[in-house]
């Protein structure tokens, strides 16, 4: 803020900021969480108070760490990085420069057990609407499925289009859907229709005063 009557925007683009994480007074950088251009993911970014030099602070930590949460010290010197997917969650203490100081939890015992299980394949698809919008869909495929085989499987479409919800992410999960796909050999699918979060205010509020219409149409289109 340069004057009582002027505000400077630090970020620009067709993506949203979901959370302010912290501020480093020494470097004059603001840290925040954002999915940027891929709503399936969540990373911490930083930008200078001059509104330039945008940088992703967590994008290159690990290929299996694409959906993150961050808790930063009030000084901005350290933060706890929660790698929540697509790999098994791990937690690390990091410096503001992105150096891992200590691995707080790597869930090695869980990883060893789960490695012996037949888990679903995960596949993401984009579905085009007539208005040009694209929706993200996620499918859990049975571990016995072979692409080269001509077989059919029952499809269960998880339908929920509440405003601000988001089901298609790269966050790691072992749940009822995992069981159904692995043990009952069904394909379990999710779709984030209009009104879901992670795509900006215009997409989120597209169902304003239209609940039960657009999001239903999107689910039918996905099916």
JSON list of C-alpha atoms in Angstrom, two decimals:
[
{"chain": "A", "resi": 1, "resn": "UNK", "atom": "CA", "xyz": [0.00, 0.00, 0.00]},
{"chain": "A", "resi": 2, "resn": "UNK", "atom": "CA", "xyz": [1.76, 3.15, -1.18]},
{"chain": "A", "resi": 3, "resn": "UNK", "atom": "CA", "xyz": [-0.81, 5.63, 0.09]},
{"chain": "A", "resi": 4, "resn": "UNK", "atom": "CA", "xyz": [-4.14, 5.64, 1.96]},
{"chain": "A", "resi": 5, "resn": "UNK", "atom": "CA", "xyz": [-5.90, 5.60, -1.42]},
{"chain": "A", "resi": 6, "resn": "UNK", "atom": "CA", "xyz": [-3.79, 3.20, -3.49]},
{"chain": "A", "resi": 7, "resn": "UNK", "atom": "CA", "xyz": [-3.46, -0.57, -3.39]},
{"chain": "A", "resi": 8, "resn": "UNK", "atom": "CA", "xyz": [-0.96, -2.61, -5.36]},
{"chain": "A", "resi": 9, "resn": "UNK", "atom": "CA", "xyz": [-1.86, -6.11, -6.56]},
{"chain": "A", "resi": 10, "resn": "UNK", "atom": "CA", "xyz": [1.00, -8.53, -6.00]},
{"chain": "A", "resi": 11, "resn": "UNK", "atom": "CA", "xyz": [-0.34, -11.35, -8.20]},
{"chain": "A", "resi": 12, "resn": "UNK", "atom": "CA", "xyz": [-2.08, -11.42, -11.55]},
{"chain": "A", "resi": 13, "resn": "UNK", "atom": "CA", "xyz": [-3.60, -14.16, -13.64]},
{"chain": "A", "resi": 14, "resn": "UNK", "atom": "CA", "xyz": [-6.57, -16.48, -13.98]},
{"chain": "A", "resi": 15, "resn": "UNK", "atom": "CA", "xyz": [-5.79, -18.46, -10.83]},
{"chain": "A", "resi": 16, "resn": "UNK", "atom": "CA", "xyz": [-6.59, -18.06, -7.17]},
{"chain": "A", "resi": 17, "resn": "UNK", "atom": "CA", "xyz": [-4.76, -17.56, -3.90]},
{"chain": "A", "resi": 18, "resn": "UNK", "atom": "CA", "xyz": [-6.23, -19.88, -1.28]},
{"chain": "A", "resi": 19, "resn": "UNK", "atom": "CA", "xyz": [-4.25, -18.90, 1.81]},
{"chain": "A", "resi": 20, "resn": "UNK", "atom": "CA", "xyz": [-1.65, -16.40, 3.02]},
{"chain": "A", "resi": 21, "resn": "UNK", "atom": "CA", "xyz": [1.13, -18.35, 4.74]},
{"chain": "A", "resi": 22, "resn": "UNK", "atom": "CA", "xyz": [3.60, -15.73, 5.98]},
{"chain": "A", "resi": 23, "resn": "UNK", "atom": "CA", "xyz": [5.87, -12.78, 5.35]},
{"chain": "A", "resi": 24, "resn": "UNK", "atom": "CA", "xyz": [9.66, -12.57, 5.39]},
{"chain": "A", "resi": 25, "resn": "UNK", "atom": "CA", "xyz": [10.57, -9.06, 6.49]},
{"chain": "A", "resi": 26, "resn": "UNK", "atom": "CA", "xyz": [14.22, -9.47, 5.55]},
{"chain": "A", "resi": 27, "resn": "UNK", "atom": "CA", "xyz": [13.56, -10.34, 1.91]},
{"chain": "A", "resi": 28, "resn": "UNK", "atom": "CA", "xyz": [10.21, -8.52, 1.71]},
{"chain": "A", "resi": 29, "resn": "UNK", "atom": "CA", "xyz": [8.48, -11.56, 0.26]},
{"chain": "A", "resi": 30, "resn": "UNK", "atom": "CA", "xyz": [4.90, -12.70, 0.80]},
{"chain": "A", "resi": 31, "resn": "UNK", "atom": "CA", "xyz": [4.24, -16.46, 0.93]},
{"chain": "A", "resi": 32, "resn": "UNK", "atom": "CA", "xyz": [0.90, -17.94, -0.10]},
{"chain": "A", "resi": 33, "resn": "UNK", "atom": "CA", "xyz": [-0.79, -21.17, -1.21]},
{"chain": "A", "resi": 34, "resn": "UNK", "atom": "CA", "xyz": [-2.19, -21.55, -4.72]},
{"chain": "A", "resi": 35, "resn": "UNK", "atom": "CA", "xyz": [-3.10, -24.25, -7.26]},
{"chain": "A", "resi": 36, "resn": "UNK", "atom": "CA", "xyz": [-1.80, -21.90, -9.98]},
{"chain": "A", "resi": 37, "resn": "UNK", "atom": "CA", "xyz": [-2.80, -23.37, -13.36]},
{"chain": "A", "resi": 38, "resn": "UNK", "atom": "CA", "xyz": [-3.57, -26.91, -12.20]},
{"chain": "A", "resi": 39, "resn": "UNK", "atom": "CA", "xyz": [-6.46, -27.17, -9.71]},
{"chain": "A", "resi": 40, "resn": "UNK", "atom": "CA", "xyz": [-5.46, -30.73, -8.82]},
{"chain": "A", "resi": 41, "resn": "UNK", "atom": "CA", "xyz": [-2.32, -29.44, -7.12]},
{"chain": "A", "resi": 42, "resn": "UNK", "atom": "CA", "xyz": [-1.46, -27.08, -4.27]},
{"chain": "A", "resi": 43, "resn": "UNK", "atom": "CA", "xyz": [1.91, -25.39, -3.72]},
{"chain": "A", "resi": 44, "resn": "UNK", "atom": "CA", "xyz": [3.44, -22.54, -1.78]},
{"chain": "A", "resi": 45, "resn": "UNK", "atom": "CA", "xyz": [4.51, -19.53, -3.81]},
{"chain": "A", "resi": 46, "resn": "UNK", "atom": "CA", "xyz": [6.24, -16.31, -2.90]},
{"chain": "A", "resi": 47, "resn": "UNK", "atom": "CA", "xyz": [6.26, -12.87, -4.47]},
{"chain": "A", "resi": 48, "resn": "UNK", "atom": "CA", "xyz": [8.07, -9.66, -3.60]},
{"chain": "A", "resi": 49, "resn": "UNK", "atom": "CA", "xyz": [6.15, -6.73, -2.16]},
{"chain": "A", "resi": 50, "resn": "UNK", "atom": "CA", "xyz": [6.82, -4.97, -5.47]},
{"chain": "A", "resi": 51, "resn": "UNK", "atom": "CA", "xyz": [4.60, -7.52, -7.18]},
{"chain": "A", "resi": 52, "resn": "UNK", "atom": "CA", "xyz": [7.26, -9.25, -9.27]},
{"chain": "A", "resi": 53, "resn": "UNK", "atom": "CA", "xyz": [9.58, -12.27, -9.14]},
{"chain": "A", "resi": 54, "resn": "UNK", "atom": "CA", "xyz": [6.85, -14.86, -8.55]},
{"chain": "A", "resi": 55, "resn": "UNK", "atom": "CA", "xyz": [8.42, -18.13, -7.40]},
{"chain": "A", "resi": 56, "resn": "UNK", "atom": "CA", "xyz": [7.11, -21.57, -6.53]},
{"chain": "A", "resi": 57, "resn": "UNK", "atom": "CA", "xyz": [8.81, -22.60, -3.30]},
{"chain": "A", "resi": 58, "resn": "UNK", "atom": "CA", "xyz": [7.66, -26.23, -3.14]},
{"chain": "A", "resi": 59, "resn": "UNK", "atom": "CA", "xyz": [7.19, -27.34, -6.77]},
{"chain": "A", "resi": 60, "resn": "UNK", "atom": "CA", "xyz": [10.58, -29.04, -7.06]},
{"chain": "A", "resi": 61, "resn": "UNK", "atom": "CA", "xyz": [10.78, -30.71, -3.65]},
{"chain": "A", "resi": 62, "resn": "UNK", "atom": "CA", "xyz": [9.77, -34.15, -4.96]},
{"chain": "A", "resi": 63, "resn": "UNK", "atom": "CA", "xyz": [7.74, -35.48, -7.89]},
{"chain": "A", "resi": 64, "resn": "UNK", "atom": "CA", "xyz": [5.43, -37.25, -5.42]},
{"chain": "A", "resi": 65, "resn": "UNK", "atom": "CA", "xyz": [4.88, -33.99, -3.52]},
{"chain": "A", "resi": 66, "resn": "UNK", "atom": "CA", "xyz": [2.41, -32.03, -5.63]},
{"chain": "A", "resi": 67, "resn": "UNK", "atom": "CA", "xyz": [-0.35, -31.36, -3.11]},
{"chain": "A", "resi": 68, "resn": "UNK", "atom": "CA", "xyz": [1.05, -29.54, -0.10]},
{"chain": "A", "resi": 69, "resn": "UNK", "atom": "CA", "xyz": [0.15, -27.58, 3.00]},
{"chain": "A", "resi": 70, "resn": "UNK", "atom": "CA", "xyz": [2.55, -25.27, 4.82]},
{"chain": "A", "resi": 71, "resn": "UNK", "atom": "CA", "xyz": [2.80, -23.86, 8.35]},
{"chain": "A", "resi": 72, "resn": "UNK", "atom": "CA", "xyz": [5.36, -21.06, 8.55]},
{"chain": "A", "resi": 73, "resn": "UNK", "atom": "CA", "xyz": [7.14, -19.60, 11.58]},
{"chain": "A", "resi": 74, "resn": "UNK", "atom": "CA", "xyz": [6.14, -16.01, 12.40]},
{"chain": "A", "resi": 75, "resn": "UNK", "atom": "CA", "xyz": [9.68, -14.88, 11.50]},
{"chain": "A", "resi": 76, "resn": "UNK", "atom": "CA", "xyz": [9.43, -16.47, 8.06]},
{"chain": "A", "resi": 77, "resn": "UNK", "atom": "CA", "xyz": [12.72, -18.33, 8.54]},
{"chain": "A", "resi": 78, "resn": "UNK", "atom": "CA", "xyz": [11.34, -21.88, 8.71]},
{"chain": "A", "resi": 79, "resn": "UNK", "atom": "CA", "xyz": [8.22, -23.77, 7.72]},
{"chain": "A", "resi": 80, "resn": "UNK", "atom": "CA", "xyz": [6.76, -27.24, 8.07]},
{"chain": "A", "resi": 81, "resn": "UNK", "atom": "CA", "xyz": [6.05, -28.75, 4.67]},
{"chain": "A", "resi": 82, "resn": "UNK", "atom": "CA", "xyz": [3.27, -31.32, 4.50]},
{"chain": "A", "resi": 83, "resn": "UNK", "atom": "CA", "xyz": [3.56, -33.39, 1.32]},
{"chain": "A", "resi": 84, "resn": "UNK", "atom": "CA", "xyz": [0.05, -34.81, 1.11]},
{"chain": "A", "resi": 85, "resn": "UNK", "atom": "CA", "xyz": [0.11, -36.40, -2.33]},
{"chain": "A", "resi": 86, "resn": "UNK", "atom": "CA", "xyz": [0.13, -38.01, -4.75]},
{"chain": "A", "resi": 87, "resn": "UNK", "atom": "CA", "xyz": [2.69, -40.05, -2.80]},
{"chain": "A", "resi": 88, "resn": "UNK", "atom": "CA", "xyz": [2.32, -41.28, 0.76]},
{"chain": "A", "resi": 89, "resn": "UNK", "atom": "CA", "xyz": [2.34, -38.19, 3.02]},
{"chain": "A", "resi": 90, "resn": "UNK", "atom": "CA", "xyz": [5.65, -37.03, 4.46]},
{"chain": "A", "resi": 91, "resn": "UNK", "atom": "CA", "xyz": [6.39, -34.06, 6.72]},
{"chain": "A", "resi": 92, "resn": "UNK", "atom": "CA", "xyz": [9.58, -31.98, 6.69]},
{"chain": "A", "resi": 93, "resn": "UNK", "atom": "CA", "xyz": [11.06, -28.98, 8.45]},
{"chain": "A", "resi": 94, "resn": "UNK", "atom": "CA", "xyz": [12.33, -26.56, 5.81]},
{"chain": "A", "resi": 95, "resn": "UNK", "atom": "CA", "xyz": [14.30, -23.33, 5.72]},
{"chain": "A", "resi": 96, "resn": "UNK", "atom": "CA", "xyz": [12.86, -20.37, 3.84]},
{"chain": "A", "resi": 97, "resn": "UNK", "atom": "CA", "xyz": [15.36, -21.17, 1.06]},
{"chain": "A", "resi": 98, "resn": "UNK", "atom": "CA", "xyz": [13.81, -24.60, 0.52]},
{"chain": "A", "resi": 99, "resn": "UNK", "atom": "CA", "xyz": [16.48, -26.65, 2.30]},
{"chain": "A", "resi": 100, "resn": "UNK", "atom": "CA", "xyz": [15.19, -29.68, 4.21]},
{"chain": "A", "resi": 101, "resn": "UNK", "atom": "CA", "xyz": [16.48, -29.45, 7.79]},
{"chain": "A", "resi": 102, "resn": "UNK", "atom": "CA", "xyz": [14.81, -32.56, 9.13]},
{"chain": "A", "resi": 103, "resn": "UNK", "atom": "CA", "xyz": [12.35, -35.22, 7.99]},
{"chain": "A", "resi": 104, "resn": "UNK", "atom": "CA", "xyz": [9.73, -35.13, 10.71]},
{"chain": "A", "resi": 105, "resn": "UNK", "atom": "CA", "xyz": [7.70, -38.10, 9.50]},
{"chain": "A", "resi": 106, "resn": "UNK", "atom": "CA", "xyz": [8.05, -40.31, 6.43]},
{"chain": "A", "resi": 107, "resn": "UNK", "atom": "CA", "xyz": [5.37, -42.92, 7.21]},
{"chain": "A", "resi": 108, "resn": "UNK", "atom": "CA", "xyz": [7.83, -45.69, 6.34]},
{"chain": "A", "resi": 109, "resn": "UNK", "atom": "CA", "xyz": [5.92, -48.37, 8.30]},
{"chain": "A", "resi": 110, "resn": "UNK", "atom": "CA", "xyz": [2.72, -47.54, 6.46]},
{"chain": "A", "resi": 111, "resn": "UNK", "atom": "CA", "xyz": [4.54, -47.44, 3.11]},
{"chain": "A", "resi": 112, "resn": "UNK", "atom": "CA", "xyz": [5.96, -50.91, 3.75]},
{"chain": "A", "resi": 113, "resn": "UNK", "atom": "CA", "xyz": [2.52, -52.34, 4.50]},
{"chain": "A", "resi": 114, "resn": "UNK", "atom": "CA", "xyz": [0.71, -50.64, 1.65]},
{"chain": "A", "resi": 115, "resn": "UNK", "atom": "CA", "xyz": [3.36, -51.78, -0.87]},
{"chain": "A", "resi": 116, "resn": "UNK", "atom": "CA", "xyz": [2.00, -55.31, -0.48]},
{"chain": "A", "resi": 117, "resn": "UNK", "atom": "CA", "xyz": [-1.55, -54.29, -1.42]},
{"chain": "A", "resi": 118, "resn": "UNK", "atom": "CA", "xyz": [-3.13, -54.18, -4.87]},
{"chain": "A", "resi": 119, "resn": "UNK", "atom": "CA", "xyz": [-4.23, -50.57, -5.17]},
{"chain": "A", "resi": 120, "resn": "UNK", "atom": "CA", "xyz": [-6.25, -48.85, -7.90]},
{"chain": "A", "resi": 121, "resn": "UNK", "atom": "CA", "xyz": [-4.70, -47.10, -10.86]},
{"chain": "A", "resi": 122, "resn": "UNK", "atom": "CA", "xyz": [-5.49, -43.39, -10.88]},
{"chain": "A", "resi": 123, "resn": "UNK", "atom": "CA", "xyz": [-6.32, -41.65, -14.13]},
{"chain": "A", "resi": 124, "resn": "UNK", "atom": "CA", "xyz": [-7.21, -38.01, -14.75]},
{"chain": "A", "resi": 125, "resn": "UNK", "atom": "CA", "xyz": [-9.24, -36.72, -17.67]},
{"chain": "A", "resi": 126, "resn": "UNK", "atom": "CA", "xyz": [-10.45, -33.33, -18.86]},
{"chain": "A", "resi": 127, "resn": "UNK", "atom": "CA", "xyz": [-14.02, -33.07, -20.13]},
{"chain": "A", "resi": 128, "resn": "UNK", "atom": "CA", "xyz": [-14.95, -30.28, -22.54]},
{"chain": "A", "resi": 129, "resn": "UNK", "atom": "CA", "xyz": [-18.26, -28.45, -22.22]},
{"chain": "A", "resi": 130, "resn": "UNK", "atom": "CA", "xyz": [-20.13, -26.74, -25.05]},
{"chain": "A", "resi": 131, "resn": "UNK", "atom": "CA", "xyz": [-19.21, -23.30, -23.66]},
{"chain": "A", "resi": 132, "resn": "UNK", "atom": "CA", "xyz": [-15.49, -24.10, -23.89]},
{"chain": "A", "resi": 133, "resn": "UNK", "atom": "CA", "xyz": [-15.00, -24.78, -20.19]},
{"chain": "A", "resi": 134, "resn": "UNK", "atom": "CA", "xyz": [-13.06, -27.88, -19.21]},
{"chain": "A", "resi": 135, "resn": "UNK", "atom": "CA", "xyz": [-13.81, -29.99, -16.17]},
{"chain": "A", "resi": 136, "resn": "UNK", "atom": "CA", "xyz": [-11.37, -32.22, -14.32]},
{"chain": "A", "resi": 137, "resn": "UNK", "atom": "CA", "xyz": [-12.37, -35.83, -13.67]},
{"chain": "A", "resi": 138, "resn": "UNK", "atom": "CA", "xyz": [-10.58, -38.50, -11.65]},
{"chain": "A", "resi": 139, "resn": "UNK", "atom": "CA", "xyz": [-11.01, -42.25, -12.05]},
{"chain": "A", "resi": 140, "resn": "UNK", "atom": "CA", "xyz": [-9.91, -45.06, -9.77]},
{"chain": "A", "resi": 141, "resn": "UNK", "atom": "CA", "xyz": [-9.35, -48.11, -11.98]},
{"chain": "A", "resi": 142, "resn": "UNK", "atom": "CA", "xyz": [-9.29, -51.72, -10.70]},
{"chain": "A", "resi": 143, "resn": "UNK", "atom": "CA", "xyz": [-5.75, -53.08, -10.28]},
{"chain": "A", "resi": 144, "resn": "UNK", "atom": "CA", "xyz": [-6.71, -56.10, -12.44]},
{"chain": "A", "resi": 145, "resn": "UNK", "atom": "CA", "xyz": [-7.67, -53.86, -15.37]},
{"chain": "A", "resi": 146, "resn": "UNK", "atom": "CA", "xyz": [-5.53, -54.28, -18.47]},
{"chain": "A", "resi": 147, "resn": "UNK", "atom": "CA", "xyz": [-5.82, -51.64, -21.17]},
{"chain": "A", "resi": 148, "resn": "UNK", "atom": "CA", "xyz": [-5.30, -54.14, -23.99]},
{"chain": "A", "resi": 149, "resn": "UNK", "atom": "CA", "xyz": [-8.23, -56.32, -22.85]},
{"chain": "A", "resi": 150, "resn": "UNK", "atom": "CA", "xyz": [-11.77, -55.67, -24.04]},
{"chain": "A", "resi": 151, "resn": "UNK", "atom": "CA", "xyz": [-13.63, -55.90, -20.75]},
{"chain": "A", "resi": 152, "resn": "UNK", "atom": "CA", "xyz": [-16.32, -53.80, -19.15]},
{"chain": "A", "resi": 153, "resn": "UNK", "atom": "CA", "xyz": [-16.52, -52.77, -15.51]},
{"chain": "A", "resi": 154, "resn": "UNK", "atom": "CA", "xyz": [-19.35, -51.17, -13.54]},
{"chain": "A", "resi": 155, "resn": "UNK", "atom": "CA", "xyz": [-18.93, -47.42, -13.08]},
{"chain": "A", "resi": 156, "resn": "UNK", "atom": "CA", "xyz": [-19.81, -45.62, -9.86]},
{"chain": "A", "resi": 157, "resn": "UNK", "atom": "CA", "xyz": [-19.89, -41.85, -10.27]},
{"chain": "A", "resi": 158, "resn": "UNK", "atom": "CA", "xyz": [-19.53, -40.05, -6.95]},
{"chain": "A", "resi": 159, "resn": "UNK", "atom": "CA", "xyz": [-22.01, -37.21, -7.32]},
{"chain": "A", "resi": 160, "resn": "UNK", "atom": "CA", "xyz": [-21.68, -34.14, -5.15]},
{"chain": "A", "resi": 161, "resn": "UNK", "atom": "CA", "xyz": [-21.65, -30.61, -6.46]},
{"chain": "A", "resi": 162, "resn": "UNK", "atom": "CA", "xyz": [-21.87, -28.48, -3.33]},
{"chain": "A", "resi": 163, "resn": "UNK", "atom": "CA", "xyz": [-20.49, -24.96, -3.78]},
{"chain": "A", "resi": 164, "resn": "UNK", "atom": "CA", "xyz": [-16.79, -24.69, -2.98]},
{"chain": "A", "resi": 165, "resn": "UNK", "atom": "CA", "xyz": [-16.12, -28.43, -2.79]},
{"chain": "A", "resi": 166, "resn": "UNK", "atom": "CA", "xyz": [-13.27, -30.12, -4.63]},
{"chain": "A", "resi": 167, "resn": "UNK", "atom": "CA", "xyz": [-12.90, -33.86, -5.15]},
{"chain": "A", "resi": 168, "resn": "UNK", "atom": "CA", "xyz": [-10.40, -34.07, -8.01]},
{"chain": "A", "resi": 169, "resn": "UNK", "atom": "CA", "xyz": [-7.00, -33.43, -6.46]},
{"chain": "A", "resi": 170, "resn": "UNK", "atom": "CA", "xyz": [-3.67, -35.24, -6.21]},
{"chain": "A", "resi": 171, "resn": "UNK", "atom": "CA", "xyz": [-4.05, -35.59, -2.46]},
{"chain": "A", "resi": 172, "resn": "UNK", "atom": "CA", "xyz": [-3.25, -39.11, -1.24]},
{"chain": "A", "resi": 173, "resn": "UNK", "atom": "CA", "xyz": [-6.19, -41.09, 0.10]},
{"chain": "A", "resi": 174, "resn": "UNK", "atom": "CA", "xyz": [-7.03, -44.64, 1.16]},
{"chain": "A", "resi": 175, "resn": "UNK", "atom": "CA", "xyz": [-10.77, -44.80, 1.72]},
{"chain": "A", "resi": 176, "resn": "UNK", "atom": "CA", "xyz": [-14.04, -46.50, 0.83]},
{"chain": "A", "resi": 177, "resn": "UNK", "atom": "CA", "xyz": [-13.57, -45.71, -2.84]},
{"chain": "A", "resi": 178, "resn": "UNK", "atom": "CA", "xyz": [-10.18, -47.45, -2.76]},
{"chain": "A", "resi": 179, "resn": "UNK", "atom": "CA", "xyz": [-11.77, -50.55, -1.25]},
{"chain": "A", "resi": 180, "resn": "UNK", "atom": "CA", "xyz": [-14.60, -50.64, -3.78]},
{"chain": "A", "resi": 181, "resn": "UNK", "atom": "CA", "xyz": [-12.22, -50.37, -6.72]},
{"chain": "A", "resi": 182, "resn": "UNK", "atom": "CA", "xyz": [-9.67, -52.87, -5.41]},
{"chain": "A", "resi": 183, "resn": "UNK", "atom": "CA", "xyz": [-12.01, -55.50, -3.97]},
{"chain": "A", "resi": 184, "resn": "UNK", "atom": "CA", "xyz": [-15.22, -55.15, -5.98]},
{"chain": "A", "resi": 185, "resn": "UNK", "atom": "CA", "xyz": [-13.64, -54.38, -9.35]},
{"chain": "A", "resi": 186, "resn": "UNK", "atom": "CA", "xyz": [-15.64, -51.28, -10.13]},
{"chain": "A", "resi": 187, "resn": "UNK", "atom": "CA", "xyz": [-14.45, -48.01, -11.61]},
{"chain": "A", "resi": 188, "resn": "UNK", "atom": "CA", "xyz": [-14.98, -45.15, -9.20]},
{"chain": "A", "resi": 189, "resn": "UNK", "atom": "CA", "xyz": [-15.11, -41.67, -10.71]},
{"chain": "A", "resi": 190, "resn": "UNK", "atom": "CA", "xyz": [-15.27, -38.08, -9.47]},
{"chain": "A", "resi": 191, "resn": "UNK", "atom": "CA", "xyz": [-15.84, -34.87, -11.37]},
{"chain": "A", "resi": 192, "resn": "UNK", "atom": "CA", "xyz": [-15.43, -31.26, -10.28]},
{"chain": "A", "resi": 193, "resn": "UNK", "atom": "CA", "xyz": [-18.23, -29.45, -12.06]},
{"chain": "A", "resi": 194, "resn": "UNK", "atom": "CA", "xyz": [-19.01, -25.79, -12.17]},
{"chain": "A", "resi": 195, "resn": "UNK", "atom": "CA", "xyz": [-19.22, -24.37, -8.66]},
{"chain": "A", "resi": 196, "resn": "UNK", "atom": "CA", "xyz": [-16.23, -26.31, -7.35]},
{"chain": "A", "resi": 197, "resn": "UNK", "atom": "CA", "xyz": [-13.19, -24.58, -5.87]},
{"chain": "A", "resi": 198, "resn": "UNK", "atom": "CA", "xyz": [-9.65, -24.22, -7.19]},
{"chain": "A", "resi": 199, "resn": "UNK", "atom": "CA", "xyz": [-10.65, -22.53, -10.45]},
{"chain": "A", "resi": 200, "resn": "UNK", "atom": "CA", "xyz": [-11.25, -18.94, -9.38]},
{"chain": "A", "resi": 201, "resn": "UNK", "atom": "CA", "xyz": [-14.31, -16.89, -8.39]},
{"chain": "A", "resi": 202, "resn": "UNK", "atom": "CA", "xyz": [-15.99, -16.93, -11.81]},
{"chain": "A", "resi": 203, "resn": "UNK", "atom": "CA", "xyz": [-16.02, -20.72, -11.92]},
{"chain": "A", "resi": 204, "resn": "UNK", "atom": "CA", "xyz": [-16.99, -20.98, -8.24]},
{"chain": "A", "resi": 205, "resn": "UNK", "atom": "CA", "xyz": [-19.92, -18.57, -8.50]},
{"chain": "A", "resi": 206, "resn": "UNK", "atom": "CA", "xyz": [-21.21, -19.82, -11.85]},
{"chain": "A", "resi": 207, "resn": "UNK", "atom": "CA", "xyz": [-23.97, -21.68, -9.97]},
{"chain": "A", "resi": 208, "resn": "UNK", "atom": "CA", "xyz": [-25.04, -18.59, -8.01]},
{"chain": "A", "resi": 209, "resn": "UNK", "atom": "CA", "xyz": [-28.87, -18.65, -7.94]},
{"chain": "A", "resi": 210, "resn": "UNK", "atom": "CA", "xyz": [-28.65, -21.78, -10.12]},
{"chain": "A", "resi": 211, "resn": "UNK", "atom": "CA", "xyz": [-28.12, -24.56, -7.58]},
{"chain": "A", "resi": 212, "resn": "UNK", "atom": "CA", "xyz": [-29.09, -27.96, -8.89]},
{"chain": "A", "resi": 213, "resn": "UNK", "atom": "CA", "xyz": [-28.71, -27.04, -12.55]},
{"chain": "A", "resi": 214, "resn": "UNK", "atom": "CA", "xyz": [-25.21, -26.57, -13.95]},
{"chain": "A", "resi": 215, "resn": "UNK", "atom": "CA", "xyz": [-23.46, -28.94, -11.56]},
{"chain": "A", "resi": 216, "resn": "UNK", "atom": "CA", "xyz": [-26.05, -31.64, -12.34]},
{"chain": "A", "resi": 217, "resn": "UNK", "atom": "CA", "xyz": [-25.55, -31.11, -16.07]},
{"chain": "A", "resi": 218, "resn": "UNK", "atom": "CA", "xyz": [-21.80, -31.42, -15.60]},
{"chain": "A", "resi": 219, "resn": "UNK", "atom": "CA", "xyz": [-22.16, -34.74, -13.75]},
{"chain": "A", "resi": 220, "resn": "UNK", "atom": "CA", "xyz": [-24.37, -36.10, -16.54]},
{"chain": "A", "resi": 221, "resn": "UNK", "atom": "CA", "xyz": [-21.89, -34.91, -19.15]},
{"chain": "A", "resi": 222, "resn": "UNK", "atom": "CA", "xyz": [-19.05, -36.66, -17.32]},
{"chain": "A", "resi": 223, "resn": "UNK", "atom": "CA", "xyz": [-21.00, -39.91, -17.10]}
]
